[in-house]
XYZ file of C-alpha atoms in Angstrom:
308
model
C 0.000 0.000 0.000
C 2.774 2.414 0.903
C 4.559 1.760 -2.382
C 1.356 2.382 -4.337
C 0.757 5.676 -2.566
C 4.340 6.939 -2.693
C 4.143 8.152 -6.264
C 0.776 9.866 -5.931
C 1.793 12.564 -3.469
C 0.434 10.932 -0.321
C 4.042 10.198 0.625
C 6.578 12.831 -0.340
C 6.751 14.057 -3.932
C 4.923 12.963 -7.068
C 6.896 10.434 -9.122
C 7.058 10.664 -12.913
C 4.711 13.639 -13.082
C 3.442 14.251 -16.613
C 3.586 17.641 -18.275
C -0.213 17.886 -18.304
C -0.459 17.198 -14.554
C 2.363 19.642 -13.789
C 0.689 22.358 -15.869
C -2.666 21.679 -14.209
C -1.134 21.998 -10.738
C 0.695 25.183 -11.736
C -2.486 26.593 -13.272
C -4.536 25.960 -10.132
C -1.774 27.534 -8.039
C -1.675 30.666 -10.215
C -5.469 31.077 -10.198
C -5.651 30.653 -6.419
C -2.906 33.216 -5.752
C -4.417 35.728 -8.180
C -7.838 35.349 -6.578
C -6.397 35.861 -3.098
C -4.678 39.090 -4.167
C -7.969 40.332 -5.586
C -9.894 39.215 -2.484
C -7.418 40.978 -0.161
C -7.859 44.230 -2.065
C -11.639 43.871 -1.863
C -11.520 43.133 1.875
C -9.493 46.225 2.758
C -11.412 48.472 0.385
C -14.811 47.234 1.623
C -14.319 47.163 5.402
C -13.492 50.603 6.755
C -13.000 49.224 10.259
C -10.938 46.055 10.504
C -12.902 44.376 13.289
C -15.537 41.691 13.711
C -15.878 37.986 13.053
C -16.859 38.409 9.408
C -13.816 40.560 8.590
C -11.289 38.306 10.320
C -12.860 35.116 8.982
C -12.599 36.439 5.432
C -9.022 37.571 5.951
C -7.735 34.373 7.586
C -9.571 32.107 5.138
C -8.201 33.988 2.135
C -4.584 34.215 3.351
C -4.593 30.534 4.208
C -5.178 29.645 0.546
C -1.719 30.590 -0.872
C -0.023 29.046 2.175
C -1.838 25.754 1.544
C -1.111 25.866 -2.199
C 2.565 26.731 -1.677
C 3.019 23.865 0.776
C 1.737 21.295 -1.728
C 3.772 22.840 -4.543
C 6.942 22.447 -2.456
C 5.964 18.924 -1.433
C 4.868 17.523 -4.807
C 7.916 18.793 -6.701
C 10.327 18.387 -3.766
C 11.367 22.040 -3.942
C 12.160 22.081 -0.229
C 14.739 19.729 1.276
C 12.815 19.389 4.540
C 9.455 17.644 4.111
C 8.299 18.885 7.508
C 8.499 22.491 6.308
C 6.209 21.893 3.339
C 3.912 19.729 5.501
C 3.639 22.519 8.095
C 2.711 25.052 5.408
C 0.039 22.671 4.131
C -1.439 22.175 7.605
C -1.460 25.881 8.551
C -3.020 26.813 5.228
C -5.540 23.972 5.449
C -6.726 24.988 8.931
C -7.115 28.617 7.879
C -8.724 27.868 4.529
C -11.236 25.161 5.478
C -12.327 26.093 8.984
C -11.924 29.754 8.037
C -14.452 29.249 5.233
C -16.888 27.631 7.655
C -16.502 30.604 9.979
C -17.217 32.940 7.055
C -20.433 31.019 6.379
C -21.333 31.040 10.069
C -20.759 34.784 10.466
C -22.881 35.422 7.358
C -25.635 33.182 8.708
C -25.543 35.216 11.906
C -26.721 38.224 9.885
C -30.147 36.746 9.236
C -30.735 34.419 12.194
C -30.834 34.949 15.928
C -27.609 33.881 17.623
C -29.378 31.536 20.048
C -30.876 29.617 17.105
C -27.545 28.994 15.379
C -25.241 28.531 18.376
C -25.115 24.812 17.576
C -23.485 25.648 14.222
C -20.484 27.143 16.001
C -20.340 24.080 18.272
C -20.367 21.850 15.179
C -17.434 23.757 13.663
C -15.395 23.424 16.858
C -16.174 19.710 17.291
C -15.375 18.968 13.642
C -12.046 20.761 14.048
C -10.952 18.264 16.687
C -12.546 15.257 14.991
C -11.154 15.827 11.510
C -8.329 18.377 11.574
C -6.320 16.889 14.428
C -6.265 13.178 13.370
C -5.572 14.131 9.748
C -2.675 16.322 10.879
C -1.082 13.428 12.779
C -1.502 11.045 9.829
C -0.258 13.638 7.318
C 2.942 14.296 9.264
C 3.388 10.568 9.748
C 2.972 9.881 6.025
C 5.749 12.363 5.320
C 8.069 11.102 8.053
C 10.934 8.632 7.899
C 8.453 5.761 8.459
C 5.547 6.619 6.161
C 4.354 3.016 5.805
C 2.977 3.168 9.360
C 0.610 6.015 8.494
C -0.001 6.186 4.741
C -2.839 3.644 4.485
C -4.743 5.218 7.357
C -4.095 8.679 5.920
C -5.545 7.740 2.532
C -8.754 6.553 4.212
C -9.049 9.425 6.656
C -8.379 11.971 3.918
C -11.613 10.880 2.255
C -13.457 10.957 5.584
C -12.351 14.464 6.493
C -13.019 16.036 3.103
C -16.500 14.492 3.129
C -17.112 15.734 6.675
C -16.014 19.297 5.956
C -18.009 19.385 2.724
C -21.052 18.171 4.670
C -20.425 20.846 7.282
C -20.410 23.589 4.643
C -23.482 22.039 3.028
C -25.373 22.183 6.342
C -24.454 25.831 6.932
C -25.304 26.792 3.337
C -28.611 24.887 3.530
C -29.457 26.731 6.748
C -28.695 30.014 5.040
C -30.958 29.118 2.112
C -33.728 28.174 4.554
C -33.406 31.436 6.486
C -33.250 33.393 3.231
C -36.458 31.777 1.987
C -38.208 32.671 5.224
C -36.937 36.203 4.794
C -38.518 36.419 1.356
C -41.947 35.765 2.836
C -41.488 38.516 5.417
C -40.451 41.262 3.000
C -42.820 44.200 3.059
C -43.762 46.585 0.290
C -40.487 48.515 0.453
C -38.539 47.711 -2.716
C -40.149 44.291 -2.669
C -39.076 43.194 -6.142
C -35.505 44.392 -5.651
C -35.230 42.615 -2.298
C -36.681 39.453 -3.791
C -34.114 39.570 -6.611
C -31.282 39.933 -4.104
C -32.505 37.051 -1.990
C -32.872 34.748 -4.992
C -29.339 35.674 -5.984
C -28.082 34.700 -2.515
C -29.834 31.346 -2.729
C -28.377 30.594 -6.171
C -24.855 31.490 -5.018
C -25.152 29.109 -2.074
C -26.381 26.334 -4.361
C -23.355 26.972 -6.607
C -21.038 26.602 -3.590
C -22.625 23.242 -2.780
C -22.134 22.062 -6.362
C -18.457 23.067 -6.217
C -18.014 20.939 -3.103
C -19.465 17.999 -5.020
C -16.822 18.413 -7.764
C -14.108 18.444 -5.088
C -15.451 15.206 -3.626
C -15.417 13.722 -7.120
C -11.684 14.323 -7.543
C -10.997 12.871 -4.092
C -12.970 9.669 -4.614
C -11.440 9.294 -8.079
C -8.088 9.012 -6.223
C -6.665 12.057 -8.017
C -4.870 13.253 -4.901
C -2.445 15.657 -6.559
C -5.257 17.286 -8.532
C -7.691 17.355 -5.599
C -5.296 19.070 -3.193
C -4.356 21.828 -5.647
C -7.870 22.200 -7.035
C -9.084 22.680 -3.457
C -7.101 25.927 -3.116
C -8.604 27.310 -6.313
C -12.118 26.240 -5.335
C -11.919 27.919 -1.924
C -10.631 31.132 -3.504
C -13.632 31.130 -5.850
C -15.955 30.579 -2.884
C -14.568 33.667 -1.175
C -15.034 35.728 -4.345
C -18.648 34.598 -4.355
C -18.894 35.896 -0.787
C -18.228 39.366 -2.132
C -20.849 38.885 -4.808
C -23.304 38.299 -1.957
C -21.959 41.165 0.124
C -22.142 43.684 -2.725
C -25.775 42.820 -3.473
C -26.686 43.271 0.180
C -24.936 46.626 0.365
C -26.629 47.779 -2.832
C -30.045 46.826 -1.442
C -29.494 48.650 1.851
C -28.199 51.794 0.128
C -31.113 51.779 -2.302
C -33.653 51.467 0.503
C -31.925 54.154 2.524
C -32.001 56.573 -0.413
C -35.686 55.808 -0.983
C -36.398 56.554 2.658
C -34.548 59.874 2.511
C -36.341 60.899 -0.686
C -39.751 60.228 0.868
C -40.651 57.382 -1.473
C -41.072 54.997 1.427
C -43.867 55.451 3.972
C -42.011 53.622 6.735
C -38.831 55.571 7.610
C -38.707 53.965 11.071
C -37.478 50.742 9.515
C -34.135 52.371 8.750
C -31.958 54.260 11.231
C -31.095 57.745 9.992
C -27.486 57.511 8.889
C -25.612 57.375 5.643
C -24.787 53.751 4.912
C -22.152 54.722 2.405
C -20.157 56.281 5.240
C -20.813 53.530 7.765
C -18.692 50.440 8.172
C -20.666 47.341 7.165
C -20.242 45.629 10.500
C -20.967 48.760 12.551
C -24.119 49.410 10.554
C -25.402 45.922 11.222
C -24.656 46.049 14.945
C -26.244 49.475 15.324
C -29.271 48.420 13.341
C -29.892 45.389 15.556
C -29.622 47.634 18.608
C -31.958 50.326 17.302
C -34.582 47.977 15.960
C -34.453 45.690 18.962
C -34.344 42.665 16.660
C -37.982 43.136 15.684
C -39.505 41.738 12.460
C -37.371 39.552 10.249
C -36.452 42.184 7.710
C -34.140 42.334 4.668
C -32.507 45.403 6.161
C -30.885 43.177 8.759
C -28.451 42.290 5.996
C -26.345 45.400 5.815
C -23.006 43.879 6.695
C -20.782 41.530 8.625
C -21.310 40.112 12.070
């Protein structure tokens, strides 16, 4: 078993890598790094105040992507003489990227659901960290140690378990978001009803797309394309974070539009919106202030103005 896995990247480098595989790995690496640069610019240009769970989750998840990709690039092509260095980069990047993404989803879910109703989601993320990150870390280091045959078979099996578990975790959080978003649609009043409905449908479709991307990742894993799966994962997670900004920008546009309508007198219910300029407010601060001023009354699309 160890000999079979040694040339596939489970143990050390990839043996006899073809030009097509090498170009695919390099392509995924380049796309992931480019996306992270773009995401970082968007994060710092969008959030005026660098605080809050949503901001830090986005930042850590995005910066973990190039670390994860670089670690596998060093490992697969044996560009670093010390396998433990490349393995450590992989692990640090993996923690940040995968659990960071779940925290991004959780903090976004917090925008539309009461904290007491979704506290179990945070518990699930923490439990899954210890159930699937920690054992995989031990097996991964062992598979890249001086005695890989003691760990490689177990690592191959547990790799499939953990990627399935984390995909299921993201599916659960995304499904919860879709459910809460659908309930929100039914509670939308007459204020910009069609625009709000369009935004909410867009959010639902984006979450469905994220679920479909997880399915493609599982396909590469169960097809035993380890070298492709591990590098494709970095690209996929960078695309997921870009989709986060697609969601965020629609929410901001909706809030600004409703605020302008309120100020212009088009809307008969100005009490729904606090009287401030959303363009000048930090996304997270606007959301926190809004929850305080409205006292968490009526499930309302305006509860979406920013990060938790």
